[in-house]
CSV table of C-alpha atoms in Angstrom, one decimal:
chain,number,residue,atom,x,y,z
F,1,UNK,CA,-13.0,-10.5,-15.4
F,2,UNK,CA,-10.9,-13.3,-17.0
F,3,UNK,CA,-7.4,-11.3,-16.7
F,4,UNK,CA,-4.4,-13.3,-17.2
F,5,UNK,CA,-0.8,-12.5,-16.6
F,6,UNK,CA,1.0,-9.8,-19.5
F,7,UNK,CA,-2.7,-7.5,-19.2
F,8,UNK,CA,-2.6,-4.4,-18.6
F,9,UNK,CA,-5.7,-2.2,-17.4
F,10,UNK,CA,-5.4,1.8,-18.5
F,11,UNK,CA,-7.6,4.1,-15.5
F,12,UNK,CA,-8.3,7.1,-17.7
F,13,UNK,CA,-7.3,10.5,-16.5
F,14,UNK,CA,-10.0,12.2,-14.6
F,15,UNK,CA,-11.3,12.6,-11.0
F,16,UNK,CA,-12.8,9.7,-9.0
F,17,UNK,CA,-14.5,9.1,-5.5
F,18,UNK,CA,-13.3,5.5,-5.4
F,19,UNK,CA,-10.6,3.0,-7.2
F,20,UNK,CA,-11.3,-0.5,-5.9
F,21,UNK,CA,-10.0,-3.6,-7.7
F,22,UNK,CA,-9.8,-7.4,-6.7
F,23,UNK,CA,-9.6,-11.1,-6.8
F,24,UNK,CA,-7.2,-10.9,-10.0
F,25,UNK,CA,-4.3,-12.4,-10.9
F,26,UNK,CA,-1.1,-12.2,-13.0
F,27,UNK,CA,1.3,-14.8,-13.2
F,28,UNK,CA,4.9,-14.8,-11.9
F,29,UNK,CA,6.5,-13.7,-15.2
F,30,UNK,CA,4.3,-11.4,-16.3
F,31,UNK,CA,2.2,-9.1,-13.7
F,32,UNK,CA,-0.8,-7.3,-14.8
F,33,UNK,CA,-0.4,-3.4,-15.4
F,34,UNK,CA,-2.5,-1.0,-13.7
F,35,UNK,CA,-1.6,2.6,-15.0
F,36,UNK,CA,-3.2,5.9,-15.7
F,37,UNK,CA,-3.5,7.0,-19.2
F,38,UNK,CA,-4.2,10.4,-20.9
F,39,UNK,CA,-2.8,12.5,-17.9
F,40,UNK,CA,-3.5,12.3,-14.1
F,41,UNK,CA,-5.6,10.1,-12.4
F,42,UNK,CA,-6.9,11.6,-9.2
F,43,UNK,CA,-8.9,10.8,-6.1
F,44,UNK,CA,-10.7,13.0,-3.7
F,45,UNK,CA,-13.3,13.6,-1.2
F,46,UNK,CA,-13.3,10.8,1.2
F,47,UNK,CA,-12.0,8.4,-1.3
F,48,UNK,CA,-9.0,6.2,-2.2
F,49,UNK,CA,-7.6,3.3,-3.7
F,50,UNK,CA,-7.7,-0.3,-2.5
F,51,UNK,CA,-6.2,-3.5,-3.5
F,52,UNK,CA,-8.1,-6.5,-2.3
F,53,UNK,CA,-9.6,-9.8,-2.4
F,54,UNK,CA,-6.3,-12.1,-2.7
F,55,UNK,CA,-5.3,-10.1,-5.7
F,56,UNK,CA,-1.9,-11.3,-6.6
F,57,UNK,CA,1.7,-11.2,-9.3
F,58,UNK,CA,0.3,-6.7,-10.5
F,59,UNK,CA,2.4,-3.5,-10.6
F,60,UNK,CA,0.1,-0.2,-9.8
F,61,UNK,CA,2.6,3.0,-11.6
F,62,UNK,CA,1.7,6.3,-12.6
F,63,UNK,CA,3.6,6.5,-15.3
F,64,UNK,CA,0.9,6.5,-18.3
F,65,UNK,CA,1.9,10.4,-18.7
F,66,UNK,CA,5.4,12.1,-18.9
F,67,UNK,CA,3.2,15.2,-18.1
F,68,UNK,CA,2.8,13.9,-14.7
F,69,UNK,CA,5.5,12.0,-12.0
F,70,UNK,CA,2.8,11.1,-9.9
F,71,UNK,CA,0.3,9.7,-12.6
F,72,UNK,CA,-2.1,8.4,-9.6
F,73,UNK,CA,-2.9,10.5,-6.9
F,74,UNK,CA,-5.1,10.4,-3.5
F,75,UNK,CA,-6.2,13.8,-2.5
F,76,UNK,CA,-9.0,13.1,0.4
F,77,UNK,CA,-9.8,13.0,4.1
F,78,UNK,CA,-9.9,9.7,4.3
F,79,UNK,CA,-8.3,7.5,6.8
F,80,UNK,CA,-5.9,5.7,3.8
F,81,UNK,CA,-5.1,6.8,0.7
F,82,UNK,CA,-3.8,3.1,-0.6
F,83,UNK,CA,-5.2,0.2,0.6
F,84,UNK,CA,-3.4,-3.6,0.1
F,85,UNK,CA,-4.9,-6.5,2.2
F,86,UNK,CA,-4.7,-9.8,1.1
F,87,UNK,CA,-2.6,-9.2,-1.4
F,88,UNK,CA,1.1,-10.6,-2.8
F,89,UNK,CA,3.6,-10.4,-5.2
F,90,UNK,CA,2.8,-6.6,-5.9
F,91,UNK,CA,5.2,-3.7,-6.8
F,92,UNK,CA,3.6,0.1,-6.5
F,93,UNK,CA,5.3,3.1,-7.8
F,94,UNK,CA,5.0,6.7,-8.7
F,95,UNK,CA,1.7,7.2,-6.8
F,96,UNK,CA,0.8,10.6,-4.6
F,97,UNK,CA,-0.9,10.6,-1.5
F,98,UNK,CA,-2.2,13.6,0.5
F,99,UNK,CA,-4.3,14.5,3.6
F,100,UNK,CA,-5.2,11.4,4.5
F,101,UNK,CA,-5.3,9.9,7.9
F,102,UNK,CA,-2.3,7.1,6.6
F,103,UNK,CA,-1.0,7.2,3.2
F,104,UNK,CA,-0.1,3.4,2.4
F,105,UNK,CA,-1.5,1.0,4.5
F,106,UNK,CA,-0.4,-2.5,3.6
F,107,UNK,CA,-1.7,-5.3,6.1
F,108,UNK,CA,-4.6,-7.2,6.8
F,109,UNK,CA,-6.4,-7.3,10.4
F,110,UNK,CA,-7.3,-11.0,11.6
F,111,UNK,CA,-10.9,-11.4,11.4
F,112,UNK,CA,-12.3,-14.8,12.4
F,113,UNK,CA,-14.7,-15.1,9.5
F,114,UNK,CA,-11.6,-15.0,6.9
F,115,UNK,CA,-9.2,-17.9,7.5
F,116,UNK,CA,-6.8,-16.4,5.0
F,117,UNK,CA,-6.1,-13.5,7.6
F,118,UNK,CA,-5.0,-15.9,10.3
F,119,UNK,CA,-1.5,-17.1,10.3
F,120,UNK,CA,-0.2,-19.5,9.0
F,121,UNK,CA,-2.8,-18.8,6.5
F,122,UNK,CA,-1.7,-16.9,4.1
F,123,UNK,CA,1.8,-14.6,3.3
F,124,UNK,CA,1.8,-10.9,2.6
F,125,UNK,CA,5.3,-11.6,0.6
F,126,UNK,CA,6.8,-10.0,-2.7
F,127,UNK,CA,5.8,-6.3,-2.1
F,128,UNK,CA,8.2,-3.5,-3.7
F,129,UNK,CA,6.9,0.4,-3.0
F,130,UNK,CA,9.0,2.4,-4.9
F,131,UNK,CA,9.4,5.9,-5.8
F,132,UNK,CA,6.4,7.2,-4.1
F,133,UNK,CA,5.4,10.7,-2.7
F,134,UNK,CA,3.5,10.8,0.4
F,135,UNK,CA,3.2,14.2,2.7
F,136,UNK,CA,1.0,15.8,4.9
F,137,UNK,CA,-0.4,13.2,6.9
F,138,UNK,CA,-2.1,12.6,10.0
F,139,UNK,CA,-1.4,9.7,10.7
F,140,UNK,CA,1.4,7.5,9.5
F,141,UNK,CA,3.2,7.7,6.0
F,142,UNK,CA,3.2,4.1,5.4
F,143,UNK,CA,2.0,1.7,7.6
F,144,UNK,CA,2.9,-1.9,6.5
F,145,UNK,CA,2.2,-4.9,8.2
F,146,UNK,CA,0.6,-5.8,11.7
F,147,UNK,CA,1.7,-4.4,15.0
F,148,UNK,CA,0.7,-6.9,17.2
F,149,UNK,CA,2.6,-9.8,15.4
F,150,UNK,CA,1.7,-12.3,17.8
F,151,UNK,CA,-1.9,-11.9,19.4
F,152,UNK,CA,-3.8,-8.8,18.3
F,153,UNK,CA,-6.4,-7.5,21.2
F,154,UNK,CA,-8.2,-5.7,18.6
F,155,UNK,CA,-9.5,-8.3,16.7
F,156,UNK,CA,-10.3,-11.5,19.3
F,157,UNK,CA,-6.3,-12.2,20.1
F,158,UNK,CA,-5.7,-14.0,16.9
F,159,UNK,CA,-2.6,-14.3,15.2
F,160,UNK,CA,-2.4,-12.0,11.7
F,161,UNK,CA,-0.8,-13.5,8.7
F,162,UNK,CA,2.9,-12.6,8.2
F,163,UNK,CA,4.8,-10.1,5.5
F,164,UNK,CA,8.2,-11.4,3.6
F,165,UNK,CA,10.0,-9.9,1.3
F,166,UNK,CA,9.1,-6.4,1.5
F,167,UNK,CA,11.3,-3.8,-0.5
F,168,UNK,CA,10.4,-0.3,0.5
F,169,UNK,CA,12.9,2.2,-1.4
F,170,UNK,CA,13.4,5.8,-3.5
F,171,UNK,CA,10.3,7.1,-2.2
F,172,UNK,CA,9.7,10.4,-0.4
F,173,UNK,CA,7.8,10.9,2.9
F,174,UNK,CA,7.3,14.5,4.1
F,175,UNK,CA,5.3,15.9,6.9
F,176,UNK,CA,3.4,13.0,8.6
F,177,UNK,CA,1.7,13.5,12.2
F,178,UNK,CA,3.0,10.1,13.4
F,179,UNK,CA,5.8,8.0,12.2
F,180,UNK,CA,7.3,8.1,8.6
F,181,UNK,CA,7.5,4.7,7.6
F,182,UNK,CA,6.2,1.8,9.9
F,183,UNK,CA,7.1,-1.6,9.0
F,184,UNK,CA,6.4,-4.4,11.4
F,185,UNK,CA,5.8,-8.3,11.5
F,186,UNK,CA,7.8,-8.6,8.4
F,187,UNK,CA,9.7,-11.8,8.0
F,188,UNK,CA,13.3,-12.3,6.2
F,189,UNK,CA,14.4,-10.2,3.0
F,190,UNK,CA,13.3,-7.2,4.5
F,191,UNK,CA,14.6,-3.9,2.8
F,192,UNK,CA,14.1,-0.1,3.8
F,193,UNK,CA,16.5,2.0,1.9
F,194,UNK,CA,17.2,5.8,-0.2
F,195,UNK,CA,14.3,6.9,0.8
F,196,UNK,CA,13.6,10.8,1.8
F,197,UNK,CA,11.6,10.8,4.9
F,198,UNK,CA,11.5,14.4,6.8
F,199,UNK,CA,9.0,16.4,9.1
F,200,UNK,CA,7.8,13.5,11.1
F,201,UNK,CA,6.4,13.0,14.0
F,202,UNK,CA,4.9,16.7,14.5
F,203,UNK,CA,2.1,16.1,17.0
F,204,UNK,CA,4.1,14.6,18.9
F,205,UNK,CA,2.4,11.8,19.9
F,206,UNK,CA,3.9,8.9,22.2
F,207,UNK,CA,5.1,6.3,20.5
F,208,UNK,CA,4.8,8.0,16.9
F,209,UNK,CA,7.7,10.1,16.4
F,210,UNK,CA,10.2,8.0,14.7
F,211,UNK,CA,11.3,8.6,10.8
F,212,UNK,CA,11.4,5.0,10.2
């Protein structure tokens, strides 16, 4: 696409099935700008909005319209609203998510065909989610990095790459089936703070109960 660091791409107001955007980068002084313009940029059905392909140095925020605090927003049935996988150096704000199965989900699965999702491989570092509305899940609010930090049975027992540096703060979580905010196999500089986070948990389910 030839982007280069200081761009910035305007989504134009309007209803979509799908946002998908990747292998792009910024630079570390200037990140590339993703942000709605002309009003609210919406996503429904079974869609959402993913992140991909070693997309790196970008800021998604849905502030293209003072009509609108949640310029960007995911309003579908399917099982993420955002998706990030190999991605770094990213900050995401001012972004709705509703109905979904997860809201964010920030991590990357190890998958022997893709040496960048095995550790020591690649980093997950430099991610700052801010000021974000997520409710009525069925899953988790945000789920951000790997569970099984060390051998994951679901994917052949390989190691998954590592986060670092992940800022999660000012955002509001409300009414999620399973946990509120998940963050796991996150390394050092690891920051969870002022957010609102209430109504979690409501299934029940073992295991998936906790706010943060």
């Amino acid at each position: 696409r030839g982007w280069k660091g200081g761009d910035t791409l305007r989504i134009p107001a309007g209803t979509y099935s799908l946002i998908s955007i990747g292998n792009f980068k910024g630079d570390s002084c200037r990140p590339i700008v993703i942000i709605n313009y002309g009003g609210q940029v919406v996503v429904n059905g079974t869609g959402n909005m993913r992140f991909i392909n070693d997309a790196s140095y970008f800021k998604v925020t849905g502030t293209g319209s003072p009509a609108y605090q949640y310029g960007f927003k995911v309003n579908s049935t399917a099982n993420v609203g955002v998706a990030m996988d190999l991605v770094h150096h990213v900050e995401i704000n001012n972004v709705e998510v509703t109905g979904t199965q997860v809201g964010f989900y920030f991590k990357k699965a190890p998958v022997s065909t893709e040496p960048l999702s095995i550790y020591p491989n690649y980093i997950l570092s430099n991610y700052y989610i801010h000021h974000n509305y997520i409710h009525d899940t069925h899953g988790e609010g945000m789920y951000l990095g790997d569970t099984y930090p060390n051998s994951d049975p679901y994917n052949n027992n390989l190691i998954p790459v590592r986060m670092d540096k992940v800022e999660v703060a000012y955002n509001i979580v409300d009414g999620t089936d399973w946990d509120g905010i998940q963050l796991s196999n996150a390394r050092s500089g690891a920051k969870i703070h002022d957010n609102t986070v209430t109504n979690f948990g409501r299934i029940n389910m073992g295991a998936q109960q906790a706010g943060i």
